[in-house]
Coordinates of C-alpha atoms in Angstrom, one line a residue:
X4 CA -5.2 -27.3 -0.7
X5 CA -8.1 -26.4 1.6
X6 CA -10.1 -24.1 0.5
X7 CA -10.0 -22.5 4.1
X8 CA -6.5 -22.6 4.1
X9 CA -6.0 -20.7 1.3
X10 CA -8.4 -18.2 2.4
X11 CA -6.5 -17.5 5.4
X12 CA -3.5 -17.3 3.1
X13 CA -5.0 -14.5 1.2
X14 CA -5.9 -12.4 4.5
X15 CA -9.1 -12.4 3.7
X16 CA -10.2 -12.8 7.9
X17 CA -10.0 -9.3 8.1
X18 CA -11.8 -7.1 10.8
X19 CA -15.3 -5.4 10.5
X20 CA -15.7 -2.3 10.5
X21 CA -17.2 0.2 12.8
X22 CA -20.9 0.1 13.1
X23 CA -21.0 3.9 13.5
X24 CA -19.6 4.4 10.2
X25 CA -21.4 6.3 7.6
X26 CA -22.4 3.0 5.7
X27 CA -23.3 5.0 2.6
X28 CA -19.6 6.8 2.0
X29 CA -17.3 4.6 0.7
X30 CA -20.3 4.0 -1.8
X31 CA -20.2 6.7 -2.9
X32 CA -16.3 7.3 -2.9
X33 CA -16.2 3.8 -5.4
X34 CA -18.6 5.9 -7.9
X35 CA -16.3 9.0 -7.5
X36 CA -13.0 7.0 -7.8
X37 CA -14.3 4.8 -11.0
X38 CA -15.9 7.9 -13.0
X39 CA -13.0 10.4 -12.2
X40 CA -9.5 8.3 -11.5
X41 CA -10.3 5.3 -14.3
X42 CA -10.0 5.2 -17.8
X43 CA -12.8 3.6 -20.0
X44 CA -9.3 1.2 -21.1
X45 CA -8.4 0.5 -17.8
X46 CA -5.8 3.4 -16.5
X47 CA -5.9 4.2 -12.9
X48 CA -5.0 8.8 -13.6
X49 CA -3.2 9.9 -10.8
X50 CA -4.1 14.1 -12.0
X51 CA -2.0 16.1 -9.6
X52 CA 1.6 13.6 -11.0
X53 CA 0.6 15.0 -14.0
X54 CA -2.1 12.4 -15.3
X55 CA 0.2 9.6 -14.9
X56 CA -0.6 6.0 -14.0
X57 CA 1.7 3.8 -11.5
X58 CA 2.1 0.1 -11.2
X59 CA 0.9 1.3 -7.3
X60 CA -2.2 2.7 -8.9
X61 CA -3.6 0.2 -10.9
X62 CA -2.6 -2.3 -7.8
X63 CA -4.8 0.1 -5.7
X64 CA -7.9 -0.2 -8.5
X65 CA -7.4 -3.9 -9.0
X66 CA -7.9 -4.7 -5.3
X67 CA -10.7 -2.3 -4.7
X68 CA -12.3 -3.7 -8.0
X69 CA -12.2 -6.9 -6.2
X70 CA -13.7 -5.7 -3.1
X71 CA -16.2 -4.3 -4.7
X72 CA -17.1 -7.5 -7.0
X73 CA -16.9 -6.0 -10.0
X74 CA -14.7 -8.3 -12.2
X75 CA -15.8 -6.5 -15.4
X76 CA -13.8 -3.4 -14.0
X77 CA -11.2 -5.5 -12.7
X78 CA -10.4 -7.6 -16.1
X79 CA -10.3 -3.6 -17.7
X80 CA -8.0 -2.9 -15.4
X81 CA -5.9 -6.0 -15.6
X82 CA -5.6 -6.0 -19.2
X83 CA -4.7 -2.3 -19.3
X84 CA -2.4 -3.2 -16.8
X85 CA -0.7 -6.2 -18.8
X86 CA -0.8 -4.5 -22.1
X87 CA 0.8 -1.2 -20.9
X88 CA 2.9 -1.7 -17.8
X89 CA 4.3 -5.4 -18.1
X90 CA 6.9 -3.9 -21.0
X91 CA 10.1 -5.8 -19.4
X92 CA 11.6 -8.7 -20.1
X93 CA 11.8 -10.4 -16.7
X94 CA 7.8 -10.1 -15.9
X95 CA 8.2 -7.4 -13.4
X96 CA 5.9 -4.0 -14.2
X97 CA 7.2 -0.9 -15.3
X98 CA 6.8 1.4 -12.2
X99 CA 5.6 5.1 -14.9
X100 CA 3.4 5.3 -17.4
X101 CA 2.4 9.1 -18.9
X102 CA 3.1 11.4 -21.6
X103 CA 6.6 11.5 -23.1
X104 CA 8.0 14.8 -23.7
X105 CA 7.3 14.5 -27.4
X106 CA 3.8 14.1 -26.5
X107 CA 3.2 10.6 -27.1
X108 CA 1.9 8.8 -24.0
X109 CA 3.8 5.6 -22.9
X110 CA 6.1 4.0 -20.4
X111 CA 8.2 6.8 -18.9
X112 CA 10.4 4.7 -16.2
X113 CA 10.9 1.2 -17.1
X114 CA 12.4 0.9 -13.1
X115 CA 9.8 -1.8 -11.3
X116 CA 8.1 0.0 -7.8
X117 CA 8.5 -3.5 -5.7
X118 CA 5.0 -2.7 -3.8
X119 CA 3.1 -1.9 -7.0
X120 CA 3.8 -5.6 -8.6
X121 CA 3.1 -7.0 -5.4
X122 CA -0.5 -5.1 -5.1
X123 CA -1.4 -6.3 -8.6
X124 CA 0.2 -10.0 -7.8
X125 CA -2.0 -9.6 -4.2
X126 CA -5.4 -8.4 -6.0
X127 CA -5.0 -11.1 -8.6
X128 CA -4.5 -13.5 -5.6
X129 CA -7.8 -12.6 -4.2
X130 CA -9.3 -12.7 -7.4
X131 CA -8.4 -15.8 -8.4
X132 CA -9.8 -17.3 -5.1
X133 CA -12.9 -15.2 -5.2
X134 CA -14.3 -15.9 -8.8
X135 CA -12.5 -19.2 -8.9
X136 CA -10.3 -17.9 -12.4
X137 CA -7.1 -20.2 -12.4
X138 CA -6.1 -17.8 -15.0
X139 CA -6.1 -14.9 -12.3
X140 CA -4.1 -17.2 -9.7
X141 CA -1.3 -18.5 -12.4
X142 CA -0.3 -14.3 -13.0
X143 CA -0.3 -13.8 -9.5
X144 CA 2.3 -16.8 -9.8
X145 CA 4.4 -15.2 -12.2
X146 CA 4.5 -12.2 -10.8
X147 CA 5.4 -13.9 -7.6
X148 CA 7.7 -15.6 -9.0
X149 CA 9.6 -12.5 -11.1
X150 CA 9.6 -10.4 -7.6
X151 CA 11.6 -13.2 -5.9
X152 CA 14.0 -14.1 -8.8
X153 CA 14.6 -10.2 -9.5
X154 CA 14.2 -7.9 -6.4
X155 CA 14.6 -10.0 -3.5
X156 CA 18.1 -9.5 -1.5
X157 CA 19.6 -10.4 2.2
X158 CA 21.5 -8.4 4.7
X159 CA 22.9 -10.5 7.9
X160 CA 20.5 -12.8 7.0
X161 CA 17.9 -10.4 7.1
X162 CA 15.5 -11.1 3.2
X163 CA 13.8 -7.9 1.4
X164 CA 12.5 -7.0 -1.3
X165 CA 14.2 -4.0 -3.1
X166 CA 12.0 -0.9 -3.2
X167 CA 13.0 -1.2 -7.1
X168 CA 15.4 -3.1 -9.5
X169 CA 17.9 -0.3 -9.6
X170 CA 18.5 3.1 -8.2
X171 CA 18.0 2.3 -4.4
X172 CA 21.1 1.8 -3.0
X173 CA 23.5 4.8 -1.1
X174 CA 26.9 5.9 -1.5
X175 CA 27.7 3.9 1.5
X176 CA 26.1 0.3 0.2
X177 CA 23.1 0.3 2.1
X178 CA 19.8 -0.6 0.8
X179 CA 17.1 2.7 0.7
X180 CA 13.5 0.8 1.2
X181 CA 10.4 2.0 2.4
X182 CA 8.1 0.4 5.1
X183 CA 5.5 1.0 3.4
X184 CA 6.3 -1.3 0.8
X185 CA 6.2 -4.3 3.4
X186 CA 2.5 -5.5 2.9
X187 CA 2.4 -8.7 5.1
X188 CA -1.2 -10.2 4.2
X189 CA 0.4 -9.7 -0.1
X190 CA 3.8 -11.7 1.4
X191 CA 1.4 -14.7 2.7
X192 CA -0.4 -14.6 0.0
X193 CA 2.3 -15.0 -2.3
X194 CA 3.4 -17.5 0.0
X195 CA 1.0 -20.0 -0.8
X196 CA 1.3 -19.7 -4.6
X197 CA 5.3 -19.5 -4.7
X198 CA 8.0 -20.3 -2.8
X199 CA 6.6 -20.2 1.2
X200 CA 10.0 -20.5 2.7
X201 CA 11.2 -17.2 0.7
X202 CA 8.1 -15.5 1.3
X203 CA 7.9 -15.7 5.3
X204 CA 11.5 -14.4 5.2
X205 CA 10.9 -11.7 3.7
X206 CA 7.5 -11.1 6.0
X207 CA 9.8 -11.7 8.8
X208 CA 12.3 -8.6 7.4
X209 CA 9.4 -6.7 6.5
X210 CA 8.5 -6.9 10.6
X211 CA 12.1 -5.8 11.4
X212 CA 11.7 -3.3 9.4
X213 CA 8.7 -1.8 10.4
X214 CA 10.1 -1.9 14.0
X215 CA 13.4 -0.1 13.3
X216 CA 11.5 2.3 11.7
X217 CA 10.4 3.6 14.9
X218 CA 13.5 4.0 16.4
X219 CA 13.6 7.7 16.9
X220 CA 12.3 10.4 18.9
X221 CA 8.8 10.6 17.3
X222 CA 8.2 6.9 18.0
X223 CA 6.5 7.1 14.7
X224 CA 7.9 5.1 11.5
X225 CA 10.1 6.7 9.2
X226 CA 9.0 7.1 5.0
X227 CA 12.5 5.8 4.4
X228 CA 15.4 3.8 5.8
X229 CA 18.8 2.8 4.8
X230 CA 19.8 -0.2 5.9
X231 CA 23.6 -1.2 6.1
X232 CA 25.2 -4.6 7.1
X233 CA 21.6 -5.5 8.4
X234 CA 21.5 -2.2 10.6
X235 CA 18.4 0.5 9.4
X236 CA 18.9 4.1 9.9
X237 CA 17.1 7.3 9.1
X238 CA 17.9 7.8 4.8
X239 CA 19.7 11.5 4.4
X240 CA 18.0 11.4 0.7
X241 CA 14.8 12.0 1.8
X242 CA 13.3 14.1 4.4
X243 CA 13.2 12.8 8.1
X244 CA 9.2 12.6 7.9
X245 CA 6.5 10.0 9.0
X246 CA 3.9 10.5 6.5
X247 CA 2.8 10.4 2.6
X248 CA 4.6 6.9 2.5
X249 CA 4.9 5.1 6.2
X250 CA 1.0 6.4 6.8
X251 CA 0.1 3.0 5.2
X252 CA 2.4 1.1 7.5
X253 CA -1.2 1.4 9.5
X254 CA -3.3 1.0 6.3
X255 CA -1.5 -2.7 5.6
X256 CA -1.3 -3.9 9.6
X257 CA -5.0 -3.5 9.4
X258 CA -5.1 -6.1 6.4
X259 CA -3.7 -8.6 8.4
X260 CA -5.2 -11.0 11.1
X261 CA -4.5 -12.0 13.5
X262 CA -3.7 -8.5 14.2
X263 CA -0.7 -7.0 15.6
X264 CA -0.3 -3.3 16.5
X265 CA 2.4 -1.8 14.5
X266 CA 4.8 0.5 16.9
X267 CA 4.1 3.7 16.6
X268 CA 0.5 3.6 16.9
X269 CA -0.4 5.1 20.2
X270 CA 1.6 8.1 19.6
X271 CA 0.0 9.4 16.2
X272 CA -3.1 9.5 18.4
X273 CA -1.6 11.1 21.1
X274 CA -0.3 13.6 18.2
X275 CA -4.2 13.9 17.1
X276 CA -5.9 14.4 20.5
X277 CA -3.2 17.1 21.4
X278 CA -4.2 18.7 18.2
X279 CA -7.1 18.2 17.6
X280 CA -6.5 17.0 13.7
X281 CA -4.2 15.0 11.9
X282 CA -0.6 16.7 9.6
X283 CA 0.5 15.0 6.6
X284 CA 3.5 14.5 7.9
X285 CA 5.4 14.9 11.4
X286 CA 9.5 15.1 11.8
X287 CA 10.8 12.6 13.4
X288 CA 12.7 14.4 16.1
X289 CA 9.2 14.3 17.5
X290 CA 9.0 18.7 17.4
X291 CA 8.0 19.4 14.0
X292 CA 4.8 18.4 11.9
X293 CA 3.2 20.1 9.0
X294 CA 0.8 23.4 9.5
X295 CA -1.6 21.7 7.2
X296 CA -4.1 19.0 7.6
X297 CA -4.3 15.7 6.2
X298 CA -6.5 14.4 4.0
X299 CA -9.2 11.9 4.2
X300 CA -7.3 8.9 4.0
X301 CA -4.9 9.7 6.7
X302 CA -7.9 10.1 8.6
X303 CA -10.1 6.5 7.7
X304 CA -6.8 5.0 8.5
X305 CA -6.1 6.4 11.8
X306 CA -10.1 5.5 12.0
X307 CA -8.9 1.8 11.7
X308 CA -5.7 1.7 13.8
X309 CA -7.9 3.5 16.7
X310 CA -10.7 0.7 16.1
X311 CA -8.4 -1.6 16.5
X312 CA -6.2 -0.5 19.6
X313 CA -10.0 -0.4 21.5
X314 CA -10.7 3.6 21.3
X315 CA -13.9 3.4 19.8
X316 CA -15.2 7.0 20.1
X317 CA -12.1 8.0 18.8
X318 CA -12.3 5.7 16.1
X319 CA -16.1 7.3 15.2
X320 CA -14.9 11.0 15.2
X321 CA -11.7 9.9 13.1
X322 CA -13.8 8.2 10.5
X323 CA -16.7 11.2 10.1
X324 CA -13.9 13.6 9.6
X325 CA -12.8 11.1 7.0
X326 CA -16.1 10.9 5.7
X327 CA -16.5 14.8 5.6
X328 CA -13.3 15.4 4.0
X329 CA -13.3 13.1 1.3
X330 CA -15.6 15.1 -0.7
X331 CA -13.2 18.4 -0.2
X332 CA -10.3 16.7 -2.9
X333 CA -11.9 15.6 -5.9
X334 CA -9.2 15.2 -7.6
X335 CA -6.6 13.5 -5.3
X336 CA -6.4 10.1 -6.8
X337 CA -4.0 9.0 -3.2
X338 CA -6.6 10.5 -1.0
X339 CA -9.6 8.3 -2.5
X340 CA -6.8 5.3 -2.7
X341 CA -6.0 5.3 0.9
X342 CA -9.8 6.5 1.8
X343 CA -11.3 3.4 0.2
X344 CA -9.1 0.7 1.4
X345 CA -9.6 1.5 4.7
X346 CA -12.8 1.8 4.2
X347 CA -14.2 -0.5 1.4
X348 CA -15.7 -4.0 2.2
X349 CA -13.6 -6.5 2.9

């Protein structure tokens, strides 16, 4: 295969970044990130989730190792990954890892996160491609591979990925997912190690679903539908919010090129120049939104989606307040997560 081709396939055409950015940030945010949120073995800490690690987090370090070039960090992080997390028998990732409550520290949900084995499968991906390790490529297989054979289901014809092997299904048989789980450049990727028909189905369903998403008054995408007989609705197990989860609906439509504009877009900045700041979250019945502020990475990815839809001085003051506020959390492992992908090199 091409070697072009496969670059394409691994979304690696991605956008530059805004020449007004403060170049020497997300510098500094990778030193923060490895010395504070990474284990010497290889665990990516979430510390306010109790000191856990997630098969999302070390997805999240893998791919920012990569971006970084630093394949020392990202073999630590791999291995940790594989030695720690890849406890079940069909390949997948086990979603939890922490202290037990007899102290000892191990696997606490062996339940699979769909979008955390797909971030490590996608990081390996581009790792594989960018040092030219066959090793890294023939994992991302597997775990390719393992995500189709064990999570992958159909509604009226409609493919998904499960948010997670069990436990995400409602009283009335529909499927609970998240659109923020749908990461299309991963799908492609995955595409052209594994089965390509399978994977631009379910990059197809992903795309439904991230328009049904925004089918309420907010206009802005819901953290979680239920989908029944092909049909997605607001889910009545979790709170009618976009936020926390569907803020990296944005964060992953930026991965992608050729670009296209996730709905939804125009109106979080109409909700930021109206007041003056971003909320972590906003009901969707389009009245009520969170009296707090969000936090640097809400804010480097609104920076990206305003880029993108051709606001460019919004786009500047979106990414200093990013780059002013991601010194104000030290600590919040998802605030330097989402931070640094939107802003790391690509």
């Amino acid at each position: 295969m091409a070697k072009s081709k496969i670059l394409l396939g691994l979304g690696l055409c991605l956008a530059m970044h805004s020449a007004t950015a403060d170049d020497s940030a997300p510098a500094k945010a990778w030193e923060h990130y490895k010395q504070h949120f990474i284990s010497q073995d290889g665990r990516v800490i979430d510390i306010y989730q109790s000191r856990v690690s997630h098969s999302e987090g070390q997805g999240y370090g893998m791919l920012l190792a990569e971006r970084f070039n630093d394949r020392r960090l990202f073999d630590t992080l791999w291995n940790w990954t594989r030695n720690n997390l890849q406890a079940r028998r069909d390949g997948l990732l086990a979603w939890n890892w922490g202290q037990r409550p007899n102290g000892q520290w191990n696997v606490i949900d062996y339940n699979t996160a769909s979008d955390g084995d797909l971030l490590v499968a996608f990081a390996l991906a581009r790792a594989g491609q960018r040092w030219q390790a066959p090793a890294y490529t023939d994992e991302a297989r597997r775990l390719a591979k393992a995500l189709r054979e064990n999570v992958a289901a159909e509604q009226q014809g409609i493919s998904y990925l499960l948010t997670g092997y069990y436990g995400y299904a409602d009283e009335k048989g529909g499927l609970v997912l998240n659109p923020a789980y749908q990461i299309p450049s991963a799908y492609r990727a995955m595409g052209e190690l594994d089965d390509k028909a399978f994977w631009e189905k379910v990059e197809q369903g992903g795309a439904t679903l991230w328009q049904a998403a925004c089918d309420n008054p907010s206009g802005l995408p819901a953290d979680w539908l239920a989908v029944r007989k092909g049909k997605a609705g607001t889910d009545e197990g979790h709170p009618a919010h976009f936020g926390y989860e569907a803020i990296r609906v944005y964060l992953y439509a930026d991965w992608l090129e050729p670009y296209q504009s996730p709905c939804g877009g125009e109106q979080l900045l109409e909700r930021y120049r109206k007041d003056k700041r971003l909320a972590p979250w906003y009901g969707l019945d389009g009245k009520t939104a969170s009296k707090d502020e969000a936090s640097a990475g809400y804010y480097a990815i609104a920076s990206r989606l305003a880029e993108r839809l051709g606001r460019g001085e919004e786009a500047k003051k979106l990414r200093e307040t990013a780059d002013k506020q991601i010194a104000w959390d030290p600590d919040g492992y998802y605030a330097y997560s989402l931070y640094l992908l939107a802003v790391a090199p690509r």
